Amino acid sequence: MPINIYGAFRTDTTMTDNTATFATLGATFQISQYNQITIDDGADGSAIEGDNIVNESPNDPTQTYLGEVFIWDYTIEVNDGVNTYQIGVMDWDENGDGDFDFPTAEQGYFLGFIGDVPPLNTTLTVGSVVDNGANIDVDTVVPCFCAGTLIDTPTGPRAIETLSTGDKVVTLDHGPQVIRWIGSRTLDASELARKPRLRPIRIAAGSLGSGLPRRDLLVSPQHRMLIRSNIAIRMFDSEEVLVPAHKLVGISGITVEEDAQNVVYHHMLFDRHEIVLAEGAPSESLFTGQQALKAIHPEALVEIVALFPELASQDHQPVAARQIPRQGRKIHSLLRRHKKNDIALIRPS
């Protein structure tokens, strides 16, 4: 099964010396351009296999790139002085001799981006290194709502599964907007058991503050909810920020739906990133960032790119409806302050 990986070749970086390693804490490099490769994972298309940490032998010798073994060796966290990014460092047995020789270009052959994409021509500093050893799960879920979620429309709340392309939805910033594309994905009990991190997040009625949501709301873990507070102003210079639902777990009334069986996730796309009202609570529509697009089924992605050709460009930078904080520590600090001081996540507007 083919797996697409978005990132950069070592030759796209300033780390061109084969004796240099991305695994050195404090090492710095820049990326000059982005690239994408497709590997063939004959054993398991839901994961990119790593290696045996002791002898560096591949966990899955059937995982290949251009016919030769390819592995995810280790993961680094880098920062550009403002934000942090995770990058998978991948090796390729280019000469087919059964060994990932060092020092050669086989080591650190490709850098795969995990989540946010680091900027081009900007100095990145390695802050941490994790030797994976085990396999890396590449499956994810596009941020979306569970079936049954009531979405505010000009004619009143409607269950998201009843909405179609062309229908109008109420948005916080631009009034009623037409749905340009809508999609869904079903996860059965066995898949949720294998991949528990894909289980939905339950946001209990009223747990966000201001009586919101009006009913219990179920969303995918990466789905961003709007937070509106004075604490956000002090920390991010913005009264409103968007935070992934899984980060909210631990706030009273917000939990992982551990006993989820069959889940149907739905996602909506508009002309721009919008804030919609789900069970009355402000939340995001589909954001066309690289991470979300990588999680969309290829056939659906073709439809979306046909509607928005600019998404095919590697230089495309979507504009978020609200600030999306990238610093994990600051997000945790934001939520910790809300919890400690018993302050609602959404104050009245």
Coordinates of C-alpha atoms in Angstrom, one line a residue:
M1 CA 0.0 0.0 0.0
P2 CA 1.5 3.4 -0.9
I3 CA 2.0 6.0 1.7
N4 CA 2.7 9.7 0.8
I5 CA 5.2 11.5 3.0
Y6 CA 5.5 15.3 2.8
G7 CA 8.8 16.8 3.8
A8 CA 12.3 17.5 2.4
F9 CA 15.2 15.5 1.2
R10 CA 18.5 15.9 3.0
T11 CA 19.7 17.6 -0.2
D12 CA 17.0 20.2 0.3
T13 CA 18.7 21.3 3.5
T14 CA 21.9 22.9 4.5
M15 CA 22.9 19.6 6.3
T16 CA 24.5 18.3 3.1
D17 CA 27.7 16.9 4.8
N18 CA 27.1 13.2 5.2
T19 CA 29.1 13.1 8.3
A20 CA 26.7 15.5 10.0
T21 CA 23.7 14.1 11.8
F22 CA 20.3 15.4 12.6
A23 CA 20.5 13.6 15.9
T24 CA 22.9 16.1 17.5
L25 CA 21.3 18.3 20.1
G26 CA 21.9 21.9 19.2
A27 CA 22.5 21.1 15.5
T28 CA 21.2 23.8 13.2
F29 CA 20.0 23.6 9.6
Q30 CA 17.7 25.2 7.1
I31 CA 15.3 23.8 4.5
S32 CA 15.4 25.3 1.0
Q33 CA 12.4 23.5 -0.5
Y34 CA 9.6 21.0 0.2
N35 CA 9.2 17.7 -1.5
Q36 CA 7.0 14.6 -1.3
I37 CA 7.8 10.9 -1.7
T38 CA 5.7 7.8 -1.9
I39 CA 6.8 4.7 -0.2
D40 CA 5.4 1.2 -0.7
D41 CA 4.4 -0.5 2.6
G42 CA 3.7 -4.0 1.8
A43 CA 2.8 -5.1 5.3
D44 CA 0.9 -2.3 6.9
G45 CA -0.3 0.8 5.2
S46 CA -1.3 2.5 8.5
A47 CA 2.2 2.8 9.9
I48 CA 5.8 3.6 8.8
E49 CA 8.0 1.0 10.3
G50 CA 11.2 1.8 12.2
D51 CA 14.1 -0.4 13.1
N52 CA 15.6 -2.5 15.8
I53 CA 17.4 0.0 17.9
V54 CA 20.1 -2.6 18.9
N55 CA 21.2 -3.7 15.4
E56 CA 19.5 -1.1 13.2
S57 CA 17.8 -3.8 11.1
P58 CA 14.4 -2.8 9.6
N59 CA 11.3 -3.9 11.3
D60 CA 9.6 -4.4 7.9
P61 CA 12.0 -5.2 5.0
T62 CA 9.0 -5.0 2.6
Q63 CA 8.7 -1.3 3.3
T64 CA 10.5 0.3 0.3
Y65 CA 11.2 3.4 -1.6
L66 CA 12.1 2.9 -5.3
G67 CA 12.5 -0.8 -4.6
E68 CA 14.9 -0.5 -1.6
V69 CA 14.2 -0.7 2.1
F70 CA 13.1 2.5 3.8
I71 CA 12.7 3.2 7.5
W72 CA 11.7 5.9 10.0
D73 CA 14.9 6.0 12.1
Y74 CA 14.2 8.6 14.7
T75 CA 12.2 11.8 15.5
I76 CA 13.6 15.2 16.2
E77 CA 11.9 18.3 17.6
V78 CA 13.3 21.6 16.2
N79 CA 12.5 25.2 16.8
D80 CA 12.9 28.4 14.8
G81 CA 13.1 30.6 17.8
V82 CA 9.3 31.0 18.0
N83 CA 7.6 27.7 17.2
T84 CA 8.5 24.0 17.5
Y85 CA 8.1 21.3 14.9
Q86 CA 8.4 17.6 14.9
I87 CA 10.3 15.9 12.0
G88 CA 10.8 12.2 11.3
V89 CA 14.3 11.4 10.1
M90 CA 14.2 8.6 7.6
D91 CA 16.9 6.3 6.1
W92 CA 17.0 4.6 2.7
D93 CA 19.1 1.6 1.7
E94 CA 19.9 3.3 -1.6
N95 CA 22.5 0.8 -2.8
G96 CA 20.5 -2.2 -1.7
D97 CA 23.3 -3.8 0.4
G98 CA 21.0 -4.4 3.4
D99 CA 22.7 -1.7 5.5
F100 CA 22.0 1.9 6.2
D101 CA 25.6 3.0 5.9
F102 CA 27.0 5.9 7.9
P103 CA 28.3 8.3 6.9
T104 CA 26.5 8.3 3.6
A105 CA 23.4 10.0 2.2
E106 CA 21.4 6.8 3.2
Q107 CA 21.3 8.1 6.8
G108 CA 18.8 11.0 7.2
Y109 CA 17.9 10.6 3.5
F110 CA 14.4 12.2 3.9
L111 CA 12.8 14.4 6.6
G112 CA 9.1 13.8 7.1
F113 CA 7.0 16.5 8.7
I114 CA 4.7 15.6 11.6
G115 CA 1.9 18.1 11.9
D116 CA 2.9 21.7 11.3
V117 CA 5.4 22.4 8.4
P118 CA 8.6 24.3 9.4
P119 CA 9.3 27.4 7.3
L120 CA 11.8 27.6 4.5
N121 CA 15.1 29.3 4.7
T122 CA 14.9 29.7 8.4
T123 CA 17.4 28.3 10.9
L124 CA 16.0 25.3 12.8
T125 CA 17.7 24.1 16.0
V126 CA 17.4 20.5 17.2
G127 CA 16.0 20.5 20.7
S128 CA 15.3 16.8 21.3
V129 CA 15.8 13.4 19.7
V130 CA 13.7 10.2 20.2
D131 CA 14.9 6.9 18.7
N132 CA 11.6 5.4 17.5
G133 CA 12.6 1.7 17.3
A134 CA 8.9 0.8 17.1
N135 CA 6.6 1.6 14.3
I136 CA 5.1 5.1 13.8
D137 CA 1.3 5.3 13.3
V138 CA 0.7 7.6 10.4
D139 CA -3.1 7.3 10.4
T140 CA -5.0 10.4 11.6
V141 CA -8.4 11.9 11.4
V142 CA -9.3 15.1 9.7
P143 CA -10.7 17.5 12.3
C144 CA -14.4 17.0 12.2
F145 CA -17.7 16.5 14.0
C146 CA -19.4 13.2 14.9
A147 CA -22.7 12.2 13.3
G148 CA -25.7 13.7 15.2
T149 CA -24.0 17.0 15.9
L150 CA -26.4 19.9 15.4
I151 CA -25.0 22.7 13.2
D152 CA -26.6 26.1 13.2
T153 CA -28.1 27.0 9.8
P154 CA -30.2 29.9 8.6
T155 CA -33.3 27.7 9.0
G156 CA -32.3 26.4 12.5
P157 CA -30.0 23.6 13.8
R158 CA -29.5 20.6 11.5
A159 CA -27.7 17.3 12.1
I160 CA -24.4 17.4 10.2
E161 CA -25.1 14.2 8.4
T162 CA -28.2 15.8 6.7
L163 CA -26.2 18.7 5.3
S164 CA -25.0 18.6 1.7
T165 CA -22.8 20.6 -0.7
G166 CA -24.7 23.9 -1.5
D167 CA -26.4 24.1 1.9
K168 CA -25.8 27.2 3.9
V169 CA -24.4 27.2 7.5
V170 CA -24.3 30.1 9.9
T171 CA -20.7 31.3 10.5
L172 CA -19.5 33.6 13.3
D173 CA -17.7 36.1 11.0
H174 CA -19.4 36.0 7.6
G175 CA -23.0 35.1 8.2
P176 CA -24.6 32.3 6.2
Q177 CA -22.0 30.6 4.0
V178 CA -22.4 27.9 1.3
I179 CA -20.8 24.5 2.0
R180 CA -18.4 23.9 -0.9
W181 CA -17.5 20.3 0.0
I182 CA -18.5 17.9 2.8
G183 CA -17.1 14.5 3.5
S184 CA -17.2 11.7 6.1
R185 CA -15.2 8.8 7.5
T186 CA -16.4 5.8 9.5
L187 CA -14.3 4.1 12.2
D188 CA -15.6 0.8 13.5
A189 CA -15.1 -0.7 16.9
S190 CA -12.1 -2.8 15.8
E191 CA -10.3 0.2 14.3
L192 CA -10.9 2.3 17.4
A193 CA -9.6 -0.5 19.5
R194 CA -6.4 -0.7 17.5
K195 CA -6.0 3.1 17.4
P196 CA -7.5 4.5 20.6
R197 CA -6.1 8.0 19.9
L198 CA -8.7 8.3 17.2
R199 CA -11.6 8.0 19.7
P200 CA -13.8 11.1 19.9
I201 CA -13.7 13.8 22.6
R202 CA -16.9 14.4 24.5
I203 CA -17.5 18.0 25.5
A204 CA -20.4 17.9 28.0
A205 CA -23.2 20.4 27.8
G206 CA -22.1 23.7 29.5
S207 CA -18.5 22.6 30.0
L208 CA -17.1 25.4 27.9
G209 CA -18.9 28.1 29.8
S210 CA -21.8 30.4 28.8
G211 CA -24.1 27.4 28.6
L212 CA -22.1 25.9 25.8
P213 CA -22.3 23.5 24.2
R214 CA -26.1 23.3 24.4
R215 CA -25.9 19.5 24.3
D216 CA -23.0 17.1 24.7
L217 CA -20.7 17.6 21.7
L218 CA -18.6 14.9 20.1
V219 CA -15.6 15.8 17.9
S220 CA -12.5 14.2 16.6
P221 CA -9.4 14.7 18.8
Q222 CA -7.7 17.2 16.5
H223 CA -10.8 19.3 16.0
R224 CA -10.2 22.8 17.2
M225 CA -12.6 24.6 19.5
L226 CA -12.7 28.3 20.1
I227 CA -11.5 29.7 23.4
R228 CA -12.5 33.2 24.4
S229 CA -11.0 34.7 27.6
N230 CA -8.9 37.3 29.2
I231 CA -6.2 34.7 29.8
A232 CA -5.9 34.2 26.1
I233 CA -5.5 37.9 25.6
R234 CA -2.6 38.0 28.1
M235 CA -0.9 34.9 26.7
F236 CA -1.5 35.3 22.9
D237 CA -2.5 38.9 22.4
S238 CA -5.8 37.7 21.1
E239 CA -9.1 37.2 22.9
E240 CA -10.0 34.2 20.8
V241 CA -7.8 31.3 19.9
L242 CA -8.4 27.8 18.5
V243 CA -7.3 24.8 20.5
P244 CA -7.5 21.0 19.6
A245 CA -10.2 19.2 21.5
H246 CA -7.8 16.6 22.9
K247 CA -5.9 19.4 24.6
L248 CA -9.0 20.2 26.6
V249 CA -9.3 16.8 28.2
G250 CA -9.0 17.2 31.9
I251 CA -11.2 20.3 32.0
S252 CA -14.3 19.4 33.9
G253 CA -16.8 17.7 31.6
I254 CA -14.3 17.1 28.7
T255 CA -13.3 13.5 28.3
V256 CA -12.2 10.9 25.8
E257 CA -15.1 8.7 24.7
E258 CA -13.4 5.5 25.8
D259 CA -16.3 3.2 25.0
A260 CA -16.9 4.5 21.5
Q261 CA -17.9 1.8 19.1
N262 CA -18.8 2.9 15.6
V263 CA -18.0 6.5 14.9
V264 CA -18.8 8.6 11.8
Y265 CA -16.8 11.8 11.5
H266 CA -18.0 14.6 9.2
H267 CA -16.1 17.6 7.9
M268 CA -17.2 20.7 6.0
L269 CA -15.2 23.0 3.7
F270 CA -16.1 26.6 2.8
D271 CA -14.5 29.2 0.7
R272 CA -12.4 30.1 3.7
H273 CA -11.7 28.7 7.1
E274 CA -14.8 29.6 9.2
I275 CA -16.0 29.5 12.7
V276 CA -19.3 27.5 12.8
L277 CA -21.7 26.8 15.7
A278 CA -21.9 23.2 16.7
E279 CA -24.5 22.6 19.5
G280 CA -24.1 26.4 19.8
A281 CA -20.4 26.2 20.5
P282 CA -18.0 28.0 18.2
S283 CA -15.7 25.6 16.4
E284 CA -13.8 25.4 13.2
S285 CA -14.6 24.2 9.7
L286 CA -12.1 22.1 7.8
F287 CA -8.7 24.0 7.7
T288 CA -6.8 23.3 4.5
G289 CA -3.4 23.0 6.2
Q290 CA -0.9 20.3 5.0
Q291 CA -1.6 18.0 8.0
A292 CA -5.4 17.9 7.4
L293 CA -5.0 17.4 3.7
K294 CA -2.7 14.5 4.2
A295 CA -5.4 12.8 6.2
I296 CA -8.1 13.1 3.5
H297 CA -8.8 10.1 1.2
P298 CA -7.0 10.6 -2.2
E299 CA -10.3 10.6 -4.1
A300 CA -11.8 13.2 -1.9
L301 CA -8.6 15.3 -2.1
V302 CA -9.0 15.3 -5.9
E303 CA -12.4 16.8 -5.5
I304 CA -11.2 19.4 -3.1
V305 CA -8.3 20.4 -5.3
A306 CA -10.6 20.7 -8.3
L307 CA -12.6 23.2 -6.3
F308 CA -9.6 25.0 -4.9
P309 CA -6.6 24.6 -7.3
E310 CA -4.4 26.7 -5.2
L311 CA -4.2 23.9 -2.7
A312 CA -2.0 21.9 -5.1
S313 CA 0.8 24.5 -4.7
Q314 CA 3.4 23.7 -2.0
D315 CA 3.6 27.4 -1.4
H316 CA -0.1 27.6 -0.4
Q317 CA -0.5 29.1 3.1
P318 CA -4.2 28.9 4.3
V319 CA -5.4 31.7 6.4
A320 CA -6.9 30.6 9.8
A321 CA -10.1 32.1 11.0
R322 CA -8.5 32.7 14.4
Q323 CA -5.0 32.4 15.8
I324 CA -3.9 28.8 16.2
P325 CA -1.2 28.6 18.9
R326 CA 1.7 26.3 18.0
Q327 CA 3.5 26.3 21.3
G328 CA 2.4 23.2 23.2
R329 CA 3.7 24.4 26.5
K330 CA 1.8 27.7 26.2
I331 CA -1.4 25.9 25.3
H332 CA -1.0 23.7 28.4
S333 CA -0.3 26.8 30.5
L334 CA -3.5 28.5 29.1
L335 CA -5.7 25.5 30.1
R336 CA -4.0 25.0 33.4
R337 CA -4.8 28.7 34.3
H338 CA -8.4 28.3 33.3
K339 CA -8.7 25.1 35.4
K340 CA -6.9 26.4 38.4
N341 CA -8.9 29.6 38.5
D342 CA -12.2 27.9 37.5
I343 CA -12.6 30.3 34.6
A344 CA -14.8 29.4 31.7
L345 CA -13.2 28.6 28.3
I346 CA -15.8 30.8 26.6
R347 CA -16.7 34.0 28.2
P348 CA -19.8 35.9 27.0
S349 CA -19.0 37.9 23.8

